[in-house]
Short mmCIF file of C-alpha atoms in Angstrom, two decimals:
data_model
loop_
_atom_site.label_atom_id
_atom_site.label_comp_id
_atom_site.label_asym_id
_atom_site.label_seq_id
_atom_site.Cartn_x
_atom_site.Cartn_y
_atom_site.Cartn_z
CA MET Y 17 -0.19 0.01 0.25
CA GLN Y 18 1.27 3.48 -1.23
CA ASP Y 19 2.69 5.85 1.76
CA LYS Y 20 -0.08 8.54 1.69
CA ASN Y 21 2.59 11.09 3.30
CA ARG Y 22 5.59 10.04 0.55
CA ASP Y 23 6.07 12.50 -2.85
CA VAL Y 24 4.70 10.50 -5.82
CA ILE Y 25 5.39 11.50 -9.10
CA PHE Y 26 3.54 9.86 -12.18
CA MET Y 27 4.67 9.84 -15.73
CA SER Y 28 3.11 8.24 -18.50
CA ASN Y 29 6.26 7.68 -20.68
CA PHE Y 30 9.90 7.41 -19.46
CA THR Y 31 11.86 10.37 -20.71
CA LEU Y 32 15.63 12.18 -19.35
CA ASP Y 33 13.72 14.68 -17.48
CA ILE Y 34 13.05 11.78 -14.46
CA ALA Y 35 16.98 12.29 -13.62
CA LYS Y 36 15.90 15.82 -11.88
CA ASP Y 37 13.62 14.24 -9.82
CA VAL Y 38 15.58 11.11 -8.71
CA VAL Y 39 18.24 14.03 -7.80
CA ALA Y 40 15.62 16.10 -5.87
CA PHE Y 41 14.38 13.09 -3.97
CA MET Y 42 17.44 12.05 -3.25
CA ASN Y 43 18.64 15.41 -1.98
CA THR Y 44 15.60 16.25 0.22
CA ALA Y 45 13.41 13.04 1.53
CA GLY Y 46 13.26 10.27 -0.87
CA GLY Y 47 10.36 9.73 -2.98
CA THR Y 48 8.18 7.12 -5.62
CA ILE Y 49 8.42 7.26 -9.39
CA LEU Y 50 5.73 5.66 -11.14
CA ILE Y 51 6.37 5.15 -15.06
CA GLY Y 52 3.24 4.26 -16.94
CA VAL Y 53 0.60 5.92 -14.69
CA ASP Y 54 -0.59 9.17 -16.09
CA LYS Y 55 -0.97 12.53 -13.90
CA ASP Y 56 -4.82 11.09 -12.71
CA ALA Y 57 -3.15 7.74 -11.52
CA LYS Y 58 -4.94 6.08 -14.53
CA VAL Y 59 -2.51 3.04 -15.51
CA GLN Y 60 -1.33 3.42 -19.18
CA GLY Y 61 0.91 0.51 -19.49
CA ILE Y 62 4.64 -0.28 -20.52
CA ASP Y 63 5.69 -2.59 -23.04
CA PRO Y 64 8.19 -3.81 -23.40
CA MET Y 65 8.96 -3.89 -19.80
CA ASP Y 66 12.42 -5.84 -19.24
CA SER Y 67 13.94 -3.25 -21.79
CA VAL Y 68 12.39 -0.08 -20.42
CA ILE Y 69 13.69 -0.77 -16.95
CA THR Y 70 17.15 -1.70 -18.17
CA HIS Y 71 17.03 1.78 -20.54
CA ILE Y 72 15.96 3.41 -17.20
CA LYS Y 73 18.88 2.29 -14.78
CA LEU Y 74 21.77 2.95 -17.25
CA ASN Y 75 20.60 6.46 -17.89
CA LEU Y 76 19.98 7.11 -14.54
CA VAL Y 77 23.58 6.07 -13.48
CA HIS Y 78 24.97 8.02 -16.54
CA ALA Y 79 23.01 11.18 -15.49
CA ILE Y 80 23.70 11.63 -12.01
CA ASN Y 81 26.84 11.82 -9.92
CA PRO Y 82 27.19 10.74 -6.94
CA ASP Y 83 26.20 7.01 -8.30
CA PRO Y 84 22.83 7.11 -7.59
CA THR Y 85 22.47 2.81 -7.66
CA PRO Y 86 22.37 2.02 -3.76
CA PHE Y 87 19.29 4.46 -3.24
CA LEU Y 88 17.14 3.14 -6.13
CA SER Y 89 14.85 0.25 -6.58
CA ILE Y 90 13.79 0.31 -10.28
CA ARG Y 91 11.03 -2.98 -10.73
CA ALA Y 92 7.66 -3.60 -12.49
CA LYS Y 93 4.89 -3.72 -10.49
CA HIS Y 94 1.49 -5.63 -11.63
CA LYS Y 95 3.33 -5.89 -15.13
CA ASP Y 96 1.66 -2.84 -15.79
CA PHE Y 97 3.89 0.11 -14.79
CA ILE Y 98 7.05 0.80 -13.42
CA TYR Y 99 7.62 1.44 -9.97
CA ILE Y 100 10.97 3.28 -8.66
CA ASP Y 101 11.55 3.96 -5.19
CA VAL Y 102 14.11 6.53 -4.46
CA SER Y 103 15.80 7.20 -1.19
CA ILE Y 104 17.20 9.83 0.51
CA GLY Y 105 20.86 9.77 -0.23
CA LYS Y 106 24.08 9.20 1.69
CA HIS Y 107 26.46 11.76 0.01
CA ARG Y 108 24.33 14.93 -0.66
CA PRO Y 109 24.27 16.80 -2.72
CA TYR Y 110 23.47 15.03 -6.08
CA TYR Y 111 23.58 16.65 -9.05
CA LEU Y 112 22.96 15.96 -12.89
CA SER Y 113 26.44 15.02 -14.34
CA ASN Y 114 26.25 17.32 -17.65
CA LYS Y 115 25.17 20.32 -15.01
CA GLY Y 116 27.88 19.85 -12.68
CA MET Y 117 27.60 20.58 -8.84
CA LYS Y 118 26.07 24.13 -9.39
CA ALA Y 119 23.18 26.10 -10.13
CA GLY Y 120 21.21 24.40 -12.61
CA GLY Y 121 22.50 20.96 -11.75
CA VAL Y 122 21.09 20.39 -8.02
CA TYR Y 123 17.71 19.97 -7.07
CA VAL Y 124 15.49 19.44 -4.39
CA ARG Y 125 11.84 19.10 -3.65
CA HIS Y 126 9.54 21.66 -2.40
CA ALA Y 127 5.86 21.97 -2.77
CA GLY Y 128 5.32 18.80 -4.71
CA SER Y 129 8.00 20.06 -7.39
CA SER Y 130 11.57 19.70 -8.17
CA GLN Y 131 13.42 22.94 -7.64
CA PRO Y 132 16.97 24.13 -8.56
CA LYS Y 133 19.41 25.41 -5.86
CA SER Y 134 21.61 28.33 -6.22
CA ASN Y 135 25.16 28.28 -5.70
CA THR Y 136 24.94 29.54 -2.27
CA GLU Y 137 22.28 27.28 -1.54
CA ILE Y 138 24.50 24.42 -2.53
CA CYS Y 139 27.59 25.50 -0.34
CA GLU Y 140 24.97 25.59 2.26
CA MET Y 141 23.87 21.86 1.60
CA VAL Y 142 27.51 20.73 1.41
CA LEU Y 143 28.44 22.09 4.64
CA THR Y 144 25.15 20.83 6.33
CA ASN Y 145 25.20 17.37 5.19
CA SER Y 146 28.90 16.83 6.13
CA LYS Y 147 30.17 15.94 9.30
CA HIS Y 148 33.66 16.32 8.29
CA ALA Y 149 36.18 19.11 8.27
CA PHE Y 150 36.18 21.71 5.44
CA GLU Y 151 39.43 19.63 4.00
CA SER Y 152 37.48 16.14 3.29
CA ILE Y 153 34.02 17.51 1.83
CA ARG Y 154 33.29 16.95 -1.42
CA SER Y 155 34.08 19.63 -3.64
CA LEU Y 156 31.86 21.86 -5.49
CA HIS Y 157 34.32 21.73 -8.34
CA GLN Y 158 35.21 18.44 -9.98
CA ASN Y 159 36.66 19.61 -13.27
CA LEU Y 160 40.35 19.95 -11.90
CA THR Y 161 43.68 19.54 -13.05
CA PHE Y 162 47.03 18.88 -10.96
CA HIS Y 163 50.38 20.26 -12.94
CA GLU Y 164 51.80 22.23 -10.31
CA LEU Y 165 51.42 19.32 -7.80
CA SER Y 166 53.03 16.68 -10.21
CA LYS Y 167 55.62 18.80 -10.55
CA ALA Y 168 55.97 19.29 -6.40
CA MET Y 169 55.39 15.53 -6.48
CA GLN Y 170 57.99 14.45 -8.52
CA LYS Y 171 60.41 16.58 -7.46
CA SER Y 172 60.02 14.62 -3.99
CA LYS Y 173 60.05 11.35 -5.53
CA ILE Y 174 56.28 10.63 -5.01
CA ARG Y 175 54.22 9.42 -7.40
CA LEU Y 176 51.01 10.56 -8.15
CA ASP Y 177 48.59 8.32 -8.63
CA LYS Y 178 44.98 7.33 -7.70
CA VAL Y 179 45.96 5.14 -4.93
CA GLN Y 180 48.34 8.06 -3.67
CA MET Y 181 45.31 10.84 -4.23
CA GLN Y 182 43.08 8.87 -1.94
CA SER Y 183 45.69 8.11 0.60
CA MET Y 184 46.56 11.86 0.60
CA LYS Y 185 42.93 12.65 1.15
CA LEU Y 186 42.28 14.33 -2.56
CA VAL Y 187 39.74 11.83 -3.25
CA GLY Y 188 36.71 10.82 -1.11
CA GLU Y 189 34.90 7.69 -0.42
CA ASP Y 190 32.37 8.60 -3.13
CA GLY Y 191 35.62 8.83 -5.50
CA LEU Y 192 35.11 12.51 -5.95
CA TYR Y 193 37.70 15.19 -5.39
CA THR Y 194 37.43 16.81 -2.01
CA ASN Y 195 37.96 20.79 -1.09
CA LEU Y 196 41.69 19.86 -0.10
CA ALA Y 197 42.32 18.59 -3.96
CA TYR Y 198 40.45 21.88 -5.27
CA LEU Y 199 42.85 23.98 -3.08
CA LEU Y 200 46.21 21.97 -4.51
CA SER Y 201 44.39 21.96 -7.98
CA ASP Y 202 45.31 24.61 -10.64
CA GLN Y 203 41.73 25.99 -10.65
CA CYS Y 204 41.85 26.89 -7.50
CA GLU Y 205 40.30 30.34 -7.20
CA MET Y 206 41.06 31.41 -3.33
CA ALA Y 207 43.62 34.13 -4.21
CA THR Y 208 46.64 36.02 -2.08
CA TYR Y 209 46.92 39.71 -2.60
CA LEU Y 210 49.97 41.47 -1.76
CA ALA Y 211 50.40 45.09 -1.49
CA LEU Y 212 53.83 47.07 -1.09
CA PHE Y 213 53.79 50.45 0.57
CA GLN Y 214 56.20 53.20 0.83
CA GLY Y 215 56.80 54.30 4.65
CA THR Y 216 54.88 52.80 7.61
CA ASN Y 217 51.28 53.23 6.54
CA GLN Y 218 49.12 52.79 3.29
CA ILE Y 219 49.13 56.00 1.88
CA VAL Y 220 51.65 55.61 -1.16
CA LEU Y 221 51.09 52.14 -2.85
CA ARG Y 222 54.39 51.00 -4.79
CA GLU Y 223 53.12 47.70 -5.98
CA ARG Y 224 50.04 45.76 -5.89
CA LYS Y 225 50.11 42.02 -7.13
CA ALA Y 226 47.52 39.07 -6.90
CA TYR Y 227 48.27 35.48 -6.67
CA SER Y 228 45.89 32.59 -7.69
CA GLY Y 229 45.76 29.09 -8.91
CA SER Y 230 47.02 26.15 -6.52
CA ILE Y 231 48.00 26.92 -3.35
CA LEU Y 232 51.54 25.49 -4.12
CA LYS Y 233 52.03 27.87 -7.00
CA GLN Y 234 50.71 30.78 -4.86
CA ILE Y 235 53.47 29.89 -2.11
CA LYS Y 236 56.33 29.52 -4.62
CA GLU Y 237 55.63 32.72 -6.48
CA ILE Y 238 54.83 34.63 -3.33
CA TYR Y 239 58.18 33.43 -1.31
CA HIS Y 240 59.81 34.65 -4.41
CA PHE Y 241 58.87 37.75 -4.18
CA LEU Y 242 59.34 38.10 -0.40
CA ASP Y 243 62.75 37.23 -0.98
CA LEU Y 244 63.62 39.71 -3.70
CA ILE Y 245 62.23 42.45 -1.16
CA ASN Y 246 64.10 41.12 1.72
CA LYS Y 247 67.19 43.44 1.91
CA THR Y 248 70.48 42.73 3.67
CA GLN Y 249 72.36 45.02 6.04
CA ALA Y 250 75.90 45.04 6.93
CA PHE Y 251 77.20 45.67 10.37
CA PHE Y 252 80.63 45.95 11.55
CA LYS Y 253 82.07 44.52 15.07
CA GLY Y 254 85.70 45.25 15.41
CA LEU Y 255 87.49 44.05 12.27
CA TYR Y 256 84.34 41.46 11.25
CA ARG Y 257 81.38 42.18 8.85
CA TYR Y 258 78.01 40.57 9.94
CA ASP Y 259 74.97 40.45 7.33
CA ARG Y 260 71.71 40.47 8.55
CA ARG Y 261 68.67 40.30 6.31
CA ASP Y 262 65.23 42.32 7.43
CA TYR Y 263 63.49 39.23 8.00
CA PRO Y 264 65.09 35.43 8.96
CA GLU Y 265 64.11 33.34 5.99
CA GLU Y 266 62.89 30.82 8.33
CA ALA Y 267 60.05 33.27 10.09
CA LEU Y 268 59.32 34.90 6.59
CA LYS Y 269 58.72 31.09 4.88
CA GLU Y 270 56.57 29.91 8.26
CA ALA Y 271 54.26 33.25 8.66
CA LEU Y 272 53.78 32.33 4.73
CA LEU Y 273 52.55 28.87 5.41
CA TYR Y 274 51.00 29.34 8.20
CA SER Y 275 48.74 31.83 6.50
CA TYR Y 276 47.47 28.77 4.32
CA ILE Y 277 47.12 25.90 6.79
CA HIS Y 278 45.59 27.53 9.72
CA ARG Y 279 42.99 29.82 7.52
CA ASP Y 280 39.14 29.04 7.59
CA TYR Y 281 38.43 28.10 4.00
CA SER Y 282 34.38 27.74 4.56
CA VAL Y 283 34.73 31.51 5.03
CA GLU Y 284 34.81 33.36 1.58
CA GLY Y 285 37.43 35.48 1.39
CA ASN Y 286 41.45 36.09 0.56
CA ASN Y 287 44.67 35.88 1.99
CA HIS Y 288 46.26 39.56 2.05
CA ILE Y 289 50.07 40.36 2.61
CA ASN Y 290 50.86 44.25 3.46
CA ILE Y 291 54.49 45.04 3.31
CA TYR Y 292 55.93 48.32 4.87
CA ASP Y 293 59.34 49.70 5.46
CA ASN Y 294 58.97 48.26 9.36
CA ARG Y 295 56.99 45.12 9.15
CA ILE Y 296 55.03 42.46 6.95
CA GLU Y 297 51.66 41.77 7.98
CA PHE Y 298 49.81 38.18 6.87
CA VAL Y 299 46.39 38.46 7.16
CA PHE Y 300 43.71 35.64 7.03
CA LEU Y 301 40.32 34.46 7.85
CA GLY Y 302 39.45 32.02 10.91
CA GLU Y 303 37.59 31.99 14.01
CA LEU Y 304 38.03 34.11 17.14
CA ILE Y 305 40.90 32.73 19.35
CA SER Y 306 42.09 34.64 22.44
CA ASN Y 307 45.65 36.00 22.36
CA PRO Y 308 47.43 33.83 24.53
CA VAL Y 309 46.34 31.01 22.78
CA LEU Y 310 46.40 32.70 19.41
CA GLN Y 311 50.47 32.76 19.96
CA SER Y 312 50.71 29.33 20.75
CA PHE Y 313 48.66 28.72 17.60
CA PHE Y 314 51.51 29.12 15.45
CA LEU Y 315 54.53 28.61 17.17
CA LYS Y 316 56.33 25.00 16.77
CA GLY Y 317 53.53 24.26 13.79
CA THR Y 318 51.12 23.01 16.01
CA HIS Y 319 47.26 21.99 15.61
CA PRO Y 320 47.13 23.41 11.91
CA ARG Y 321 43.29 23.95 11.31
CA ASN Y 322 44.05 22.17 8.06
CA PRO Y 323 45.95 19.37 8.69
CA ASP Y 324 45.72 17.26 5.66
CA LEU Y 325 47.01 20.70 3.99
CA ALA Y 326 49.99 20.57 6.32
CA LYS Y 327 50.70 16.90 5.81
CA ILE Y 328 51.21 17.07 2.12
CA LEU Y 329 53.08 20.71 2.52
CA HIS Y 330 55.27 18.40 4.90
CA GLN Y 331 55.78 15.47 2.81
CA LEU Y 332 56.83 17.54 -0.25
CA GLN Y 333 59.47 19.10 2.10
CA ILE Y 334 58.05 22.60 2.00
CA LEU Y 335 56.71 22.91 5.85
CA GLU Y 336 59.16 22.15 8.33
CA SER Y 337 57.44 20.57 11.36
CA ASN Y 338 59.69 22.66 14.26
CA GLY Y 339 58.44 26.03 13.51
CA THR Y 340 61.63 27.81 15.29
CA GLY Y 341 61.65 30.61 12.71
CA ILE Y 342 58.95 32.94 14.32
CA GLU Y 343 59.48 31.25 17.78
CA ALA Y 344 62.89 32.60 17.39
CA MET Y 345 61.73 36.05 16.56
CA CYS Y 346 59.53 36.05 20.01
CA HIS Y 347 63.13 36.06 21.85
CA SER Y 348 64.29 38.92 20.01
CA PRO Y 349 64.20 42.70 20.99
CA LYS Y 350 61.24 43.38 17.98
CA LYS Y 351 58.95 40.54 18.48
CA PRO Y 352 56.14 39.26 16.34
CA GLN Y 353 52.58 40.35 16.72
CA PHE Y 354 49.55 38.07 16.80
CA GLU Y 355 46.30 39.75 16.60
CA THR Y 356 42.45 38.64 15.57
CA ALA Y 357 39.50 40.51 15.46
CA LYS Y 358 35.85 39.66 13.65
CA GLY Y 359 37.13 36.10 12.54
CA VAL Y 360 40.42 37.29 10.53
CA PHE Y 361 44.32 36.70 11.72
CA ARG Y 362 46.85 39.20 11.33
CA VAL Y 363 50.51 37.92 12.04
CA THR Y 364 53.06 40.56 11.81
CA LEU Y 365 56.67 40.24 11.42
CA PRO Y 366 59.06 43.31 12.29
CA ASN Y 367 61.96 44.41 10.24
CA ARG Y 368 64.78 43.92 12.11
CA ASN Y 369 67.07 46.44 10.46
CA GLU Y 370 64.48 49.54 10.54
CA LYS Y 371 65.17 51.50 13.38
CA ASP Y 372 61.74 53.13 14.81
CA ASP Y 373 59.27 52.78 17.85
CA TYR Y 374 56.37 51.16 15.78
CA PHE Y 375 56.86 47.77 17.48
CA SER Y 376 57.64 49.23 21.06
CA GLU Y 377 54.39 51.01 20.88
CA VAL Y 378 51.95 48.17 20.02
#
């Protein structure tokens, strides 16, 4: 006996539009589709039954992602019509393969009809239906390439194959790319904006740069620029000359890497690096943390917000595990500053060779 509360769709004949309704059912609360029954619930009949059932199964498997098979029951009913029982899916949101996981591809059931979701609503569905960290959530972007990651893996003599991608958690249990894969892909749109100012304020802008694409590419290009502007000053003590750069290379590298591994990627926005004569600021998004905890949050690379990303950077010999660069600066006369406000982190490194009172006043 049919459940009166179950959402039911009647269709006289099979058409590919059924895929939209199956997606909507799996994304909402399940439902039933009757093929061979008109909108007035009058049985029209199906012939030949077996070939139509086979045709429906093949089409739905190719039309829907992730694989809908475990949540579908397609069978003949009384040899007169086809009964399709759709359960709520485990890996929501489901979407039309030819549209992708974006507006026009994701549907839900509402008021007896299948309705499309906007990109913003799809993002909310992904977060709502996942109990995992952002890194392991299925990415909204599935057409990804990994040229930059492949080069880095090859340099570290690690083969990037399907098994390795699963081990690195770039691919989830459903066989689809995760957000971690998206961050490391060539298609990553999360950008970092760098601004170089003259003096100690933002009145005179000397140069502005934008970095996008794979996080690996961003890190490499940004560090190259920071290394170029990291000047060396000579000091003499008696007969001996000592060279000292404005910023310790280790601290500069760590601050840059921490702005990626500690960032909250579930919040939309970009990283910012502001360079002044007397300091460099690394600004990135994240939830509020009290100041005493905040400082330890960055030292020695402990408890990164994105541990899988940190693990990959460590495998690629980019991220060190000791985190001594910034910690060493904490024991110097000019100490780094750790600040947070309204969900934004700021790590400020002082220019060791700049003679001013900025850091003694803050």
